[in-house]
Amino acid sequence: QVQLVESGGGLVQAGGSLRLSCAASGRGASGRTLNSYNIGWFRQAPGQEREFVAAISWRIGTTSYADSVKGRFTISRDNAKNTVYLQMNSLKPEDTAVYYCAGRSDWAGVADDKRYDYWGQGTQVTVSS
């Protein structure tokens, strides 16, 4: 079982920055190691559906971003710490949401939350205007 724990959320003013962390541990089905997984960040604002933010291939570092965050957010990983980061700059009030990290074994359809097997508990990000 893969465990994912998010941290780093908080309250920030518009234009500010936050860095979210997703610490991973455990093994997946059939003993798959963490570096064979892909990690995605999603967010969900009150009354809205969960939406894709960014994803990274743990093994080779390929990344994907939602259009709404391109140029402002950066996803990265630290293999030694088994941690994926989401650096969020130039934050806007519309970025306010609960942010979740999630894990899956394949890359195709990386923005589809239904194809992720493991989820963290989420961390709140609030951007004030």
Coordinates of N, CA, C and O in Angstrom, one line a residue:
Q1 N 0.8 -1.2 0.0 CA 0.0 0.0 0.0 C 0.9 1.2 0.0 O 1.8 1.3 0.8
V2 N 0.6 2.2 -0.9 CA 1.3 3.4 -1.0 C 0.6 4.5 -0.1 O -0.6 4.6 -0.2
Q3 N 1.3 5.1 0.8 CA 0.8 6.2 1.6 C 1.3 7.5 1.1 O 2.5 7.7 0.9
L4 N 0.4 8.5 1.0 CA 0.8 9.9 0.6 C 0.3 10.9 1.6 O -0.9 10.8 2.1
V5 N 1.2 11.7 2.0 CA 0.9 12.7 3.0 C 1.3 14.1 2.5 O 2.4 14.4 2.3
E6 N 0.3 15.0 2.4 CA 0.5 16.4 1.9 C 0.8 17.3 3.1 O 0.3 17.1 4.2
S7 N 1.6 18.3 2.8 CA 1.8 19.4 3.8 C 2.2 20.6 3.1 O 2.4 20.6 1.9
G8 N 2.2 21.8 3.8 CA 2.6 23.0 3.2 C 1.6 24.0 2.9 O 1.8 25.1 2.5
G9 N 0.3 23.6 3.1 CA -0.8 24.5 2.8 C -0.8 25.7 3.8 O -0.1 25.6 4.8
G10 N -1.7 26.6 3.5 CA -1.8 27.8 4.5 C -2.5 28.9 3.8 O -3.1 28.8 2.7
L11 N -2.4 30.1 4.5 CA -3.1 31.3 4.0 C -2.0 32.2 3.5 O -1.0 32.5 4.1
V12 N -2.2 32.7 2.3 CA -1.2 33.6 1.7 C -2.0 34.7 0.9 O -3.1 34.5 0.4
Q13 N -1.4 35.9 0.7 CA -2.0 36.9 0.0 C -1.8 36.7 -1.5 O -0.8 36.0 -1.9
A14 N -2.7 37.3 -2.3 CA -2.5 37.2 -3.7 C -1.2 37.7 -4.2 O -0.7 38.7 -3.7
G15 N -0.6 37.0 -5.1 CA 0.8 37.3 -5.6 C 1.9 36.6 -4.8 O 3.0 36.6 -5.2
G16 N 1.5 35.9 -3.7 CA 2.5 35.2 -2.9 C 2.8 33.8 -3.4 O 2.3 33.4 -4.4
S17 N 3.5 33.1 -2.6 CA 4.0 31.8 -3.0 C 3.8 30.8 -1.8 O 3.8 31.2 -0.6
L18 N 3.6 29.5 -2.2 CA 3.6 28.4 -1.2 C 4.3 27.2 -1.9 O 4.2 27.1 -3.1
R19 N 4.8 26.3 -1.1 CA 5.3 25.1 -1.6 C 4.7 23.9 -0.9 O 4.8 23.8 0.3
L20 N 4.0 23.1 -1.6 CA 3.3 21.9 -1.1 C 4.2 20.7 -1.2 O 5.0 20.6 -2.2
S21 N 4.2 19.9 -0.2 CA 5.0 18.6 -0.3 C 4.0 17.4 -0.2 O 3.0 17.5 0.4
C22 N 4.4 16.4 -0.9 CA 3.7 15.1 -0.9 C 4.7 14.0 -0.6 O 5.5 13.6 -1.4
A23 N 4.7 13.6 0.7 CA 5.6 12.5 1.1 C 5.0 11.2 0.9 O 3.9 10.9 1.3
A24 N 5.8 10.3 0.2 CA 5.3 9.0 -0.2 C 6.1 7.9 0.6 O 7.3 8.0 0.8
S25 N 5.4 6.8 0.9 CA 6.0 5.7 1.5 C 5.2 4.4 1.1 O 4.1 4.5 0.6
G26 N 5.8 3.3 1.4 CA 5.2 2.0 1.1 C 5.5 1.5 -0.3 O 6.3 2.0 -1.0
R27 N 4.8 0.5 -0.6 CA 4.9 -0.1 -2.0 C 3.5 -0.3 -2.5 O 2.5 -0.5 -1.8
G28 N 3.4 -0.3 -3.8 CA 2.1 -0.5 -4.5 C 1.8 -2.0 -4.7 O 2.4 -2.9 -4.1
A29 N 0.8 -2.2 -5.5 CA 0.4 -3.6 -5.8 C 1.6 -4.4 -6.4 O 2.4 -3.9 -7.1
S30 N 1.6 -5.7 -6.0 CA 2.7 -6.6 -6.5 C 4.1 -6.1 -6.1 O 5.0 -6.4 -6.7
G31 N 4.1 -5.3 -5.0 CA 5.4 -4.8 -4.5 C 6.1 -3.7 -5.4 O 7.3 -3.5 -5.3
R32 N 5.3 -3.0 -6.2 CA 5.9 -2.0 -7.0 C 6.5 -0.9 -6.1 O 5.9 -0.4 -5.2
T33 N 7.7 -0.4 -6.5 CA 8.4 0.6 -5.7 C 7.8 2.0 -6.1 O 7.2 2.2 -7.2
L34 N 8.1 3.0 -5.3 CA 7.6 4.3 -5.5 C 8.0 4.9 -6.8 O 7.3 5.6 -7.4
N35 N 9.3 4.6 -7.2 CA 9.8 5.3 -8.4 C 9.2 4.7 -9.7 O 9.6 5.2 -10.8
S36 N 8.3 3.8 -9.6 CA 7.6 3.3 -10.8 C 6.2 4.0 -10.9 O 5.5 3.7 -11.8
Y37 N 5.9 4.9 -10.0 CA 4.6 5.6 -10.0 C 4.7 7.0 -10.5 O 5.8 7.5 -10.7
N38 N 3.6 7.5 -10.9 CA 3.4 8.9 -11.3 C 2.6 9.6 -10.2 O 1.6 9.0 -9.7
I39 N 2.9 10.8 -9.9 CA 2.3 11.5 -8.9 C 1.6 12.7 -9.5 O 2.2 13.5 -10.2
G40 N 0.3 12.9 -9.2 CA -0.4 14.1 -9.6 C -0.9 14.9 -8.5 O -1.0 14.4 -7.3
W41 N -1.0 16.2 -8.7 CA -1.7 17.1 -7.8 C -3.0 17.5 -8.4 O -3.1 17.9 -9.5
F42 N -4.0 17.5 -7.5 CA -5.4 17.9 -7.9 C -5.8 18.9 -6.8 O -5.3 19.0 -5.7
R43 N -6.9 19.6 -7.1 CA -7.4 20.6 -6.2 C -9.0 20.6 -6.3 O -9.5 20.3 -7.3
Q44 N -9.6 20.9 -5.2 CA -11.0 21.0 -5.2 C -11.5 22.2 -4.3 O -11.2 22.2 -3.1
A45 N -12.2 23.1 -4.9 CA -12.7 24.2 -4.3 C -14.1 23.9 -3.8 O -14.8 23.0 -4.4
P46 N -14.7 24.6 -2.8 CA -16.0 24.3 -2.3 C -17.1 24.4 -3.4 O -17.1 25.4 -4.2
G47 N -17.9 23.4 -3.6 CA -18.9 23.4 -4.6 C -18.5 23.1 -6.0 O -19.3 23.2 -6.9
Q48 N -17.2 22.8 -6.1 CA -16.7 22.5 -7.5 C -16.1 21.1 -7.6 O -15.8 20.5 -6.5
E49 N -16.0 20.6 -8.8 CA -15.4 19.3 -9.0 C -13.9 19.4 -8.8 O -13.3 20.4 -9.0
R50 N -13.3 18.3 -8.5 CA -11.9 18.2 -8.3 C -11.3 18.3 -9.7 O -11.7 17.8 -10.7
E51 N -10.2 19.1 -9.8 CA -9.5 19.4 -11.1 C -8.0 19.1 -11.0 O -7.4 19.2 -10.0
F52 N -7.5 18.7 -12.2 CA -6.1 18.4 -12.3 C -5.3 19.7 -12.2 O -5.7 20.7 -12.8
V53 N -4.1 19.6 -11.6 CA -3.2 20.7 -11.5 C -1.9 20.4 -12.2 O -1.5 21.2 -13.1
A54 N -1.2 19.3 -11.8 CA 0.0 19.0 -12.4 C 0.3 17.5 -12.1 O -0.2 16.9 -11.1
A55 N 1.3 17.0 -12.8 CA 1.7 15.6 -12.6 C 3.2 15.4 -13.0 O 3.7 16.2 -13.8
I56 N 3.8 14.4 -12.4 CA 5.2 14.1 -12.7 C 5.4 12.6 -12.7 O 4.9 11.9 -11.9
S57 N 6.2 12.2 -13.7 CA 6.7 10.8 -13.7 C 7.8 10.7 -12.7 O 8.9 11.3 -12.9
W58 N 7.7 9.8 -11.7 CA 8.8 9.7 -10.7 C 10.1 9.2 -11.3 O 11.1 9.6 -11.0
R59 N 9.9 8.3 -12.3 CA 11.1 7.6 -12.8 C 11.9 8.5 -13.7 O 13.1 8.7 -13.6
I60 N 11.2 9.2 -14.6 CA 12.0 10.0 -15.6 C 11.7 11.5 -15.6 O 12.4 12.3 -16.3
G61 N 10.8 12.0 -14.7 CA 10.6 13.4 -14.5 C 9.8 14.1 -15.5 O 9.7 15.3 -15.5
T62 N 9.1 13.4 -16.4 CA 8.2 14.0 -17.3 C 7.1 14.7 -16.5 O 6.6 14.2 -15.5
T63 N 6.7 16.0 -17.0 CA 5.7 16.7 -16.2 C 4.5 17.1 -17.2 O 4.7 17.1 -18.4
S64 N 3.4 17.4 -16.5 CA 2.2 17.9 -17.2 C 1.6 18.9 -16.3 O 1.5 18.7 -15.1
Y65 N 1.0 20.0 -16.9 CA 0.3 21.0 -16.1 C -1.0 21.4 -16.7 O -1.2 21.3 -18.0
A66 N -1.9 21.8 -15.9 CA -3.2 22.4 -16.3 C -2.8 23.8 -16.9 O -1.9 24.4 -16.4
D67 N -3.6 24.2 -17.9 CA -3.4 25.5 -18.5 C -3.4 26.6 -17.5 O -2.7 27.6 -17.6
S68 N -4.3 26.4 -16.5 CA -4.6 27.5 -15.5 C -3.4 27.8 -14.6 O -3.3 28.8 -14.0
V69 N -2.4 26.8 -14.6 CA -1.3 27.0 -13.7 C 0.1 27.1 -14.4 O 1.1 27.3 -13.8
K70 N 0.1 26.9 -15.7 CA 1.3 26.9 -16.5 C 2.0 28.2 -16.3 O 1.4 29.3 -16.4
G71 N 3.3 28.2 -16.0 CA 4.1 29.4 -15.8 C 4.1 29.9 -14.4 O 4.9 30.8 -14.1
R72 N 3.2 29.4 -13.6 CA 3.1 29.8 -12.2 C 3.5 28.7 -11.2 O 4.1 29.0 -10.2
F73 N 3.1 27.5 -11.5 CA 3.4 26.3 -10.7 C 4.4 25.4 -11.3 O 4.5 25.3 -12.5
T74 N 5.2 24.8 -10.4 CA 6.3 23.9 -10.8 C 6.2 22.6 -10.0 O 6.2 22.7 -8.7
I75 N 6.1 21.5 -10.6 CA 6.1 20.2 -9.9 C 7.5 19.6 -10.0 O 8.2 19.7 -11.1
S76 N 8.0 19.0 -8.9 CA 9.3 18.4 -9.0 C 9.3 17.3 -8.0 O 8.4 17.1 -7.2
R77 N 10.4 16.5 -8.0 CA 10.5 15.4 -7.1 C 11.9 15.3 -6.5 O 12.9 15.7 -7.2
D78 N 12.0 14.7 -5.3 CA 13.3 14.5 -4.6 C 13.3 13.0 -4.4 O 12.6 12.5 -3.4
N79 N 14.0 12.2 -5.2 CA 14.0 10.8 -5.0 C 14.5 10.3 -3.7 O 14.0 9.4 -3.1
A80 N 15.5 11.0 -3.2 CA 16.2 10.6 -1.9 C 15.2 10.7 -0.8 O 15.2 10.0 0.2
K81 N 14.3 11.7 -0.9 CA 13.3 12.0 0.2 C 12.0 11.4 -0.1 O 11.0 11.5 0.7
N82 N 11.8 10.7 -1.2 CA 10.5 10.2 -1.6 C 9.4 11.2 -1.5 O 8.3 11.0 -1.0
T83 N 9.7 12.4 -2.0 CA 8.8 13.5 -1.9 C 8.6 14.2 -3.2 O 9.6 14.4 -3.9
V84 N 7.4 14.6 -3.5 CA 7.1 15.4 -4.7 C 6.6 16.8 -4.2 O 5.9 16.9 -3.2
Y85 N 7.1 17.8 -4.8 CA 6.8 19.2 -4.4 C 5.9 19.9 -5.5 O 6.0 19.6 -6.7
L86 N 5.1 20.8 -5.1 CA 4.4 21.7 -6.0 C 4.7 23.1 -5.5 O 4.2 23.6 -4.5
Q87 N 5.6 23.8 -6.3 CA 5.9 25.2 -6.0 C 4.9 26.1 -6.7 O 4.7 26.0 -7.9
M88 N 4.2 26.9 -5.9 CA 3.1 27.7 -6.4 C 3.5 29.2 -6.2 O 3.6 29.7 -5.1
N89 N 3.7 29.9 -7.3 CA 4.0 31.3 -7.3 C 2.9 32.1 -8.0 O 2.0 31.6 -8.6
S90 N 2.9 33.4 -7.7 CA 1.9 34.3 -8.3 C 0.5 33.8 -8.0 O -0.3 33.7 -8.9
L91 N 0.3 33.4 -6.8 CA -1.0 32.8 -6.4 C -2.2 33.8 -6.6 O -2.0 35.0 -6.3
K92 N -3.3 33.3 -7.0 CA -4.5 34.1 -7.2 C -5.6 33.6 -6.2 O -5.6 32.4 -5.9
P93 N -6.6 34.4 -5.9 CA -7.7 33.9 -5.1 C -8.4 32.7 -5.7 O -8.8 31.8 -4.9
E94 N -8.4 32.6 -7.0 CA -9.1 31.4 -7.6 C -8.2 30.1 -7.4 O -8.7 29.0 -7.8
D95 N -7.0 30.2 -6.9 CA -6.3 29.0 -6.6 C -6.7 28.4 -5.2 O -6.2 27.4 -4.8
T96 N -7.5 29.1 -4.5 CA -8.0 28.6 -3.2 C -8.7 27.3 -3.4 O -9.7 27.2 -4.1
A97 N -8.3 26.3 -2.6 CA -8.8 24.9 -2.7 C -8.1 24.0 -1.7 O -7.1 24.4 -1.1
V98 N -8.7 22.8 -1.6 CA -7.9 21.8 -0.9 C -7.1 21.1 -2.0 O -7.7 20.7 -3.0
Y99 N -5.8 20.9 -1.7 CA -4.9 20.3 -2.7 C -4.6 18.9 -2.3 O -4.3 18.7 -1.1
Y100 N -4.7 18.0 -3.2 CA -4.5 16.6 -3.0 C -3.4 16.1 -3.9 O -3.3 16.5 -5.0
C101 N -2.5 15.2 -3.4 CA -1.6 14.5 -4.2 C -2.1 13.0 -4.4 O -2.8 12.5 -3.5
A102 N -1.8 12.4 -5.5 CA -2.4 11.1 -5.8 C -1.3 10.3 -6.6 O -0.5 10.9 -7.3
G103 N -1.4 9.0 -6.6 CA -0.4 8.2 -7.2 C -1.1 7.2 -8.2 O -2.2 6.7 -7.9
R104 N -0.5 6.9 -9.3 CA -0.9 5.9 -10.2 C 0.3 5.3 -10.9 O 1.3 5.9 -11.0
S105 N 0.0 4.2 -11.6 CA 1.2 3.4 -12.2 C 1.4 3.8 -13.7 O 2.5 3.6 -14.2
D106 N 0.4 4.3 -14.4 CA 0.6 4.6 -15.8 C 0.5 6.1 -16.0 O 0.0 6.8 -15.2
W107 N 0.9 6.5 -17.2 CA 0.9 8.0 -17.5 C -0.2 8.4 -18.4 O -0.6 9.5 -18.3
A108 N -0.7 7.5 -19.2 CA -1.8 7.9 -20.1 C -3.0 8.4 -19.4 O -3.4 7.8 -18.4
G109 N -3.6 9.5 -19.9 CA -4.7 10.1 -19.2 C -4.3 10.6 -17.8 O -5.1 10.5 -16.8
V110 N -3.2 11.2 -17.7 CA -2.6 11.6 -16.3 C -3.5 12.6 -15.6 O -3.5 12.8 -14.4
A111 N -4.3 13.4 -16.4 CA -5.2 14.4 -15.8 C -6.5 13.8 -15.3 O -7.3 14.5 -14.7
D112 N -6.8 12.5 -15.5 CA -8.0 11.9 -15.1 C -7.9 11.4 -13.6 O -7.2 10.4 -13.4
D113 N -8.6 12.0 -12.7 CA -8.5 11.6 -11.3 C -9.0 10.2 -11.1 O -8.6 9.6 -10.1
K114 N -9.9 9.7 -11.9 CA -10.5 8.4 -11.7 C -9.5 7.3 -11.9 O -9.7 6.1 -11.6
R115 N -8.3 7.6 -12.5 CA -7.4 6.6 -12.8 C -6.2 6.5 -11.8 O -5.2 5.9 -12.0
Y116 N -6.4 7.3 -10.7 CA -5.4 7.3 -9.6 C -5.8 6.3 -8.6 O -7.0 6.2 -8.2
D117 N -4.8 5.6 -8.0 CA -5.1 4.5 -7.1 C -4.9 4.9 -5.6 O -5.6 4.4 -4.7
Y118 N -4.1 5.9 -5.4 CA -3.7 6.3 -4.0 C -3.9 7.8 -3.9 O -3.5 8.5 -4.8
W119 N -4.4 8.2 -2.7 CA -4.7 9.6 -2.4 C -4.2 10.0 -1.1 O -4.3 9.2 -0.1
G120 N -3.8 11.2 -0.9 CA -3.5 11.8 0.4 C -4.7 12.4 1.0 O -5.8 12.4 0.3
Q121 N -4.6 13.0 2.2 CA -5.7 13.5 2.9 C -6.1 15.0 2.5 O -7.1 15.5 2.8
G122 N -5.1 15.6 1.8 CA -5.4 17.0 1.3 C -4.8 18.0 2.3 O -4.6 17.8 3.5
T123 N -4.5 19.2 1.7 CA -4.0 20.3 2.5 C -4.7 21.6 1.9 O -4.8 21.8 0.7
Q124 N -5.1 22.4 2.8 CA -5.9 23.6 2.4 C -5.0 24.7 2.0 O -4.0 25.1 2.7
V125 N -5.3 25.3 0.9 CA -4.6 26.5 0.4 C -5.6 27.6 0.3 O -6.6 27.5 -0.4
T126 N -5.4 28.8 0.9 CA -6.3 29.9 0.9 C -5.5 31.1 0.4 O -4.5 31.5 1.0
V127 N -6.0 31.7 -0.7 CA -5.3 32.9 -1.2 C -6.3 34.1 -1.0 O -7.4 34.1 -1.6
S128 N -5.8 35.1 -0.2 CA -6.7 36.3 0.0 C -6.4 37.4 -1.0 O -5.3 37.5 -1.5
S129 N -7.4 38.1 -1.3 CA -7.2 39.2 -2.3 C -6.8 40.5 -1.7 O -6.8 40.6 -0.5

